[in-house]
Amino acid sequence: MILAIASGKGGTGKTTVAVNLARVLDRPLQLLDCDVEEPNDHLFLPGETISEEIVTIPVPEVDESLCDGCGECGRFCAYHAIVSCGAKPLVFADMCHGCGGCMLVCPKQALREIPKRIGVIEKRKSGDIALLTGRLDVGQAMAPPLIRAVKERLAPSLPAILDAPPGTSCPVIVTMRGADFILLVTEPTPFGLHDLSLTVDMVRELHIPFGVLVNRVGSGDDRVHVFCRQKGIPILLEIPDDRRIAEAYSRGKLIVEALPEYRNLFIKLAEKLLADQSCKGG
Ligand code: SF4
Ligand code: SF4
């Protein structure tokens, strides 16, 4: 069972939900922090770092003695990362996605792959939780290849929670693909509703069942609830607007440990999503 936790906007409490769900499930589980530009699951899950692995992508390098300037590589590259205007091509490595396509289409075999570092994957053990954290290097823009590398290390025999980046762009889609269920975390505000509605459209395109968790209930209005009711989207959990939760978060504490009265809520949700595997969403 692979559960992805996502939110259209940052700051809705997605990380809080991911780490608390992971902690209450009383069995070995994997937590993959795919928010590679700003991973912070590890701040709430103390433990030993077991390994750190460098992740690279293959970018092309031109052998000028073989290249005849035909331009096939530049015409192929959808990302404009290699450009040839009747001369030897220029490679813009920071824009390259490492797909390898230009090397395949080059008729002169004038391109070879060189590895370019984009980030690291840290593996940590925190109790029963195997935490995999993808961390993009400062200045790197290629989150999707690093997220894919994190997901490639997922062990299929164990349940997994994927903490997705915020937003509705490529890194989120790469995280969600292959998930069995998506939990969308939102808040009852106009901004929350706007971004939830964009995320719902995206998730429906992916044909993955999903449900909603409304955080900070009582802080805004009922438009998110009305939206979910009208669209037939199940609200699986509501967390009240409780100042003590924000205080626990700011101290790097888990809600289920700092405020035990919330533990049962998370246990029920975790059992429903990760153990029962029969949850049918929107
Ligand atoms: S496709 Fe190959 S031969 Fe043609 S411009 Fe690119 S590197 Fe040179
Ligand atoms: S490897 Fe892919 S993304 Fe990179 S320059 Fe070649 S075609 Fe473009």
Short mmCIF file of C-alpha atoms and ligand atoms in Angstrom, two decimals:
data_model
loop_
_atom_site.label_atom_id
_atom_site.label_comp_id
_atom_site.label_asym_id
_atom_site.label_seq_id
_atom_site.Cartn_x
_atom_site.Cartn_y
_atom_site.Cartn_z
CA MET A 1 0.00 0.00 0.00
CA ILE A 2 1.43 3.36 -1.04
CA LEU A 3 -0.22 6.46 0.41
CA ALA A 4 0.74 9.88 -0.96
CA ILE A 5 0.04 12.95 1.15
CA ALA A 6 -0.26 16.16 -0.84
CA SER A 7 -1.60 19.68 -0.65
CA GLY A 8 -2.18 22.34 -3.25
CA LYS A 9 -0.50 25.00 -1.15
CA GLY A 10 2.32 25.03 1.36
CA GLY A 11 1.68 25.49 5.06
CA THR A 12 -1.50 23.40 5.30
CA GLY A 13 0.04 20.82 7.65
CA LYS A 14 0.98 18.13 5.13
CA THR A 15 4.25 17.27 6.87
CA THR A 16 2.51 17.18 10.26
CA VAL A 17 0.01 14.67 8.92
CA ALA A 18 2.69 12.53 7.23
CA VAL A 19 4.95 12.19 10.27
CA ASN A 20 2.14 11.65 12.78
CA LEU A 21 0.47 9.02 10.60
CA ALA A 22 3.80 7.25 10.18
CA ARG A 23 4.45 7.28 13.93
CA VAL A 24 1.09 5.85 15.06
CA LEU A 25 1.09 2.87 12.74
CA ASP A 26 2.48 0.21 15.00
CA ARG A 27 4.44 -1.75 12.40
CA PRO A 28 7.45 -1.34 10.08
CA LEU A 29 6.74 1.28 7.47
CA GLN A 30 8.57 3.52 5.00
CA LEU A 31 8.24 7.28 4.95
CA LEU A 32 9.61 8.94 1.82
CA ASP A 33 10.17 12.68 2.05
CA CYS A 34 9.69 13.71 -1.58
CA ASP A 35 9.53 17.42 -0.75
CA VAL A 36 13.12 17.51 -1.96
CA GLU A 37 13.51 21.30 -2.08
CA GLU A 38 12.65 21.64 1.60
CA PRO A 39 12.54 18.23 3.31
CA ASN A 40 11.70 18.41 7.00
CA ASP A 41 10.16 15.09 8.05
CA HIS A 42 13.50 14.25 9.71
CA LEU A 43 13.09 17.17 12.14
CA PHE A 44 10.23 15.28 13.81
CA LEU A 45 11.71 11.78 13.65
CA PRO A 46 14.97 11.54 15.54
CA GLY A 47 17.15 8.56 14.74
CA GLU A 48 20.40 7.39 13.29
CA THR A 49 21.41 8.18 9.74
CA ILE A 50 22.23 4.84 8.14
CA SER A 51 23.51 6.04 4.79
CA GLU A 52 23.75 8.98 2.45
CA GLU A 53 23.83 8.41 -1.28
CA ILE A 54 24.70 10.94 -3.98
CA VAL A 55 22.21 11.14 -6.86
CA THR A 56 23.32 12.18 -10.34
CA ILE A 57 21.69 12.58 -13.72
CA PRO A 58 23.46 11.89 -17.01
CA VAL A 59 24.04 15.08 -19.03
CA PRO A 60 25.55 15.12 -22.51
CA GLU A 61 29.09 16.18 -23.38
CA VAL A 62 30.03 16.87 -27.00
CA ASP A 63 33.02 15.25 -28.69
CA GLU A 64 33.84 18.02 -31.14
CA SER A 65 36.01 15.74 -33.25
CA LEU A 66 32.93 13.64 -34.14
CA CYS A 67 30.17 16.29 -34.26
CA ASP A 68 29.27 17.71 -37.69
CA GLY A 69 26.80 20.30 -36.37
CA CYS A 70 23.74 18.61 -37.90
CA GLY A 71 21.47 19.92 -35.09
CA GLU A 72 19.51 16.68 -34.51
CA CYS A 73 20.19 16.81 -30.77
CA GLY A 74 18.85 20.36 -30.38
CA ARG A 75 15.74 19.57 -32.42
CA PHE A 76 15.05 16.56 -30.20
CA CYS A 77 15.50 18.19 -26.78
CA ALA A 78 12.14 19.40 -25.49
CA TYR A 79 13.86 21.33 -22.69
CA HIS A 80 16.19 23.42 -24.90
CA ALA A 81 19.10 22.10 -22.86
CA ILE A 82 21.23 21.48 -25.95
CA VAL A 83 21.29 24.00 -28.77
CA SER A 84 23.00 23.83 -32.14
CA CYS A 85 22.75 26.59 -34.74
CA GLY A 86 24.75 25.07 -37.55
CA ALA A 87 27.76 24.71 -35.29
CA LYS A 88 28.88 22.46 -32.47
CA PRO A 89 26.07 22.37 -29.88
CA LEU A 90 26.09 24.13 -26.56
CA VAL A 91 24.90 22.15 -23.52
CA PHE A 92 23.01 23.96 -20.73
CA ALA A 93 23.48 21.35 -18.02
CA ASP A 94 21.22 23.07 -15.48
CA MET A 95 18.25 22.67 -17.86
CA CYS A 96 19.01 19.05 -18.77
CA HIS A 97 16.61 16.41 -17.39
CA GLY A 98 19.03 13.57 -18.10
CA CYS A 99 16.61 11.75 -20.40
CA GLY A 100 19.40 10.54 -22.70
CA GLY A 101 17.37 11.23 -25.84
CA CYS A 102 19.90 13.49 -27.55
CA MET A 103 22.53 10.78 -27.24
CA LEU A 104 20.23 8.28 -28.92
CA VAL A 105 19.39 10.52 -31.88
CA CYS A 106 22.93 11.74 -32.57
CA PRO A 107 23.88 10.10 -35.92
CA LYS A 108 27.61 10.55 -35.26
CA GLN A 109 27.72 9.17 -31.70
CA ALA A 110 29.29 12.48 -30.80
CA LEU A 111 27.59 12.74 -27.38
CA ARG A 112 28.54 10.89 -24.26
CA GLU A 113 26.97 10.93 -20.80
CA ILE A 114 28.71 12.53 -17.87
CA PRO A 115 27.16 12.34 -14.38
CA LYS A 116 25.99 15.61 -12.82
CA ARG A 117 25.21 15.65 -9.13
CA ILE A 118 21.74 16.97 -8.22
CA GLY A 119 21.32 15.95 -4.58
CA VAL A 120 21.45 13.21 -1.99
CA ILE A 121 19.19 10.56 -0.48
CA GLU A 122 19.56 10.10 3.25
CA LYS A 123 18.34 6.92 4.91
CA ARG A 124 17.42 7.06 8.58
CA LYS A 125 15.82 4.65 11.04
CA SER A 126 13.44 6.10 13.62
CA GLY A 127 11.81 3.27 15.56
CA ASP A 128 9.76 1.23 13.09
CA ILE A 129 9.97 3.97 10.48
CA ALA A 130 12.51 3.74 7.63
CA LEU A 131 12.79 7.37 6.54
CA LEU A 132 14.15 8.16 3.08
CA THR A 133 14.83 11.85 2.54
CA GLY A 134 15.60 13.34 -0.86
CA ARG A 135 17.54 16.60 -0.59
CA LEU A 136 18.16 18.69 -3.71
CA ASP A 137 21.50 20.52 -3.79
CA VAL A 138 21.30 24.30 -3.45
CA GLY A 139 20.91 25.89 -6.89
CA GLN A 140 19.63 22.71 -8.57
CA ALA A 141 16.24 22.82 -10.27
CA MET A 142 15.71 19.17 -11.21
CA ALA A 143 13.42 17.87 -8.48
CA PRO A 144 11.65 15.15 -10.56
CA PRO A 145 14.75 12.95 -11.20
CA LEU A 146 15.63 13.08 -7.49
CA ILE A 147 12.06 12.20 -6.48
CA ARG A 148 12.13 9.27 -8.92
CA ALA A 149 15.42 8.13 -7.36
CA VAL A 150 13.86 8.27 -3.88
CA LYS A 151 10.85 6.23 -5.06
CA GLU A 152 13.08 3.65 -6.76
CA ARG A 153 14.38 2.76 -3.28
CA LEU A 154 10.90 1.93 -1.99
CA ALA A 155 10.63 -1.67 -0.75
CA PRO A 156 7.37 -3.14 -2.13
CA SER A 157 6.92 -5.47 0.84
CA LEU A 158 6.29 -2.62 3.32
CA PRO A 159 3.54 0.02 3.45
CA ALA A 160 4.79 3.45 2.43
CA ILE A 161 3.81 7.05 3.01
CA LEU A 162 5.03 9.60 0.45
CA ASP A 163 5.22 13.22 1.63
CA ALA A 164 4.74 15.15 -1.63
CA PRO A 165 5.98 18.67 -2.40
CA PRO A 166 3.31 21.40 -2.29
CA GLY A 167 1.70 22.65 -5.49
CA THR A 168 0.34 21.04 -8.64
CA SER A 169 3.42 20.89 -10.87
CA CYS A 170 5.73 18.12 -12.14
CA PRO A 171 7.35 17.18 -8.78
CA VAL A 172 3.91 16.53 -7.26
CA ILE A 173 2.76 14.43 -10.20
CA VAL A 174 5.99 12.40 -10.13
CA THR A 175 5.42 11.75 -6.42
CA MET A 176 1.78 10.75 -6.84
CA ARG A 177 2.22 8.39 -9.79
CA GLY A 178 1.96 4.77 -8.65
CA ALA A 179 0.28 5.63 -5.32
CA ASP A 180 -2.71 3.55 -4.26
CA PHE A 181 -4.41 6.43 -2.47
CA ILE A 182 -3.87 10.18 -2.11
CA LEU A 183 -4.72 12.14 1.01
CA LEU A 184 -5.16 15.84 0.23
CA VAL A 185 -4.51 18.12 3.19
CA THR A 186 -6.26 21.47 3.08
CA GLU A 187 -7.49 24.26 5.33
CA PRO A 188 -10.94 25.90 5.45
CA THR A 189 -9.96 29.22 3.85
CA PRO A 190 -10.54 30.71 0.39
CA PHE A 191 -6.88 30.02 -0.53
CA GLY A 192 -7.22 26.47 0.76
CA LEU A 193 -10.32 25.91 -1.34
CA HIS A 194 -8.75 27.42 -4.47
CA ASP A 195 -5.68 25.18 -4.29
CA LEU A 196 -7.72 22.13 -3.26
CA SER A 197 -9.89 22.52 -6.32
CA LEU A 198 -6.79 22.64 -8.60
CA THR A 199 -5.34 19.58 -6.87
CA VAL A 200 -8.59 17.62 -7.17
CA ASP A 201 -8.60 18.26 -10.95
CA MET A 202 -5.01 16.99 -11.16
CA VAL A 203 -5.64 13.88 -9.05
CA ARG A 204 -8.73 13.00 -11.10
CA GLU A 205 -6.56 13.09 -14.23
CA LEU A 206 -4.29 10.53 -12.58
CA HIS A 207 -7.25 8.23 -11.78
CA ILE A 208 -6.06 7.55 -8.23
CA PRO A 209 -8.62 7.34 -5.39
CA PHE A 210 -8.35 10.17 -2.91
CA GLY A 211 -9.87 11.81 0.14
CA VAL A 212 -9.44 15.04 2.05
CA LEU A 213 -8.15 15.96 5.50
CA VAL A 214 -9.25 19.40 6.67
CA ASN A 215 -6.77 20.99 9.04
CA ARG A 216 -7.39 23.94 11.36
CA VAL A 217 -11.16 23.50 11.31
CA GLY A 218 -12.78 26.52 12.95
CA SER A 219 -10.22 28.99 11.60
CA GLY A 220 -12.09 29.88 8.40
CA ASP A 221 -15.43 29.13 6.78
CA ASP A 222 -17.33 26.08 5.49
CA ARG A 223 -16.57 26.46 1.76
CA VAL A 224 -14.17 23.51 1.70
CA HIS A 225 -16.81 21.30 3.32
CA VAL A 226 -19.47 22.46 0.85
CA PHE A 227 -17.08 21.86 -2.07
CA CYS A 228 -16.30 18.30 -0.91
CA ARG A 229 -19.98 17.53 -0.37
CA GLN A 230 -20.93 18.82 -3.82
CA LYS A 231 -18.09 16.90 -5.53
CA GLY A 232 -18.67 13.68 -3.57
CA ILE A 233 -15.19 13.79 -2.00
CA PRO A 234 -14.88 12.06 1.38
CA ILE A 235 -13.51 14.10 4.28
CA LEU A 236 -11.52 11.49 6.19
CA LEU A 237 -10.36 13.56 9.13
CA GLU A 238 -10.85 17.04 10.58
CA ILE A 239 -8.22 18.52 12.87
CA PRO A 240 -9.38 21.52 14.91
CA ASP A 241 -7.61 24.86 14.97
CA ASP A 242 -5.72 24.22 18.20
CA ARG A 243 -2.90 26.56 19.17
CA ARG A 244 -1.19 23.73 21.06
CA ILE A 245 -0.65 21.89 17.73
CA ALA A 246 1.23 24.89 16.30
CA GLU A 247 3.28 25.12 19.49
CA ALA A 248 4.18 21.41 19.33
CA TYR A 249 5.12 21.79 15.64
CA SER A 250 7.36 24.78 16.35
CA ARG A 251 9.21 22.70 18.97
CA GLY A 252 9.67 19.80 16.51
CA LYS A 253 7.26 17.59 18.49
CA LEU A 254 4.74 15.12 17.09
CA ILE A 255 1.08 15.88 17.88
CA VAL A 256 0.44 12.25 18.81
CA GLU A 257 3.16 12.47 21.47
CA ALA A 258 2.71 16.04 22.73
CA LEU A 259 -1.11 15.89 22.72
CA PRO A 260 -2.16 12.28 23.33
CA GLU A 261 -5.86 13.10 22.89
CA TYR A 262 -5.19 13.31 19.13
CA ARG A 263 -3.51 9.92 18.99
CA ASN A 264 -6.70 7.94 18.43
CA LEU A 265 -7.74 10.15 15.51
CA PHE A 266 -4.47 9.42 13.72
CA ILE A 267 -4.57 5.72 14.61
CA LYS A 268 -8.03 5.36 13.09
CA LEU A 269 -6.98 7.21 9.95
CA ALA A 270 -3.75 5.20 9.61
CA GLU A 271 -5.58 1.90 10.03
CA LYS A 272 -8.19 2.94 7.50
CA LEU A 273 -5.71 4.11 4.89
CA LEU A 274 -2.76 1.78 5.33
CA ALA A 275 -4.06 -1.40 6.87
CA ASP A 276 -7.64 -1.79 5.67
CA GLN A 277 -6.68 -0.93 2.03
CA SER A 278 -10.36 -0.82 1.16
CA CYS A 279 -10.84 2.93 1.47
CA LYS A 280 -12.67 4.22 -1.57
CA GLY A 281 -12.15 7.87 -2.30
CA GLY A 282 -13.33 10.57 -4.65
S1 SF4 B 1 23.25 15.41 -33.15
FE1 SF4 B 1 25.39 14.82 -32.79
S2 SF4 B 1 26.44 15.39 -34.65
FE2 SF4 B 1 24.48 16.45 -34.67
S3 SF4 B 1 24.90 18.49 -33.73
FE3 SF4 B 1 24.24 17.12 -32.09
S4 SF4 B 1 26.13 16.27 -31.26
FE4 SF4 B 1 26.64 17.11 -33.25
S1 SF4 B 2 19.64 14.39 -22.02
FE1 SF4 B 2 17.52 14.91 -22.59
S2 SF4 B 2 17.13 16.80 -21.48
FE2 SF4 B 2 19.34 16.54 -21.49
S3 SF4 B 2 20.06 17.69 -23.26
FE3 SF4 B 2 19.73 15.57 -23.93
S4 SF4 B 2 17.64 15.51 -24.74
FE4 SF4 B 2 17.85 17.40 -23.52
#
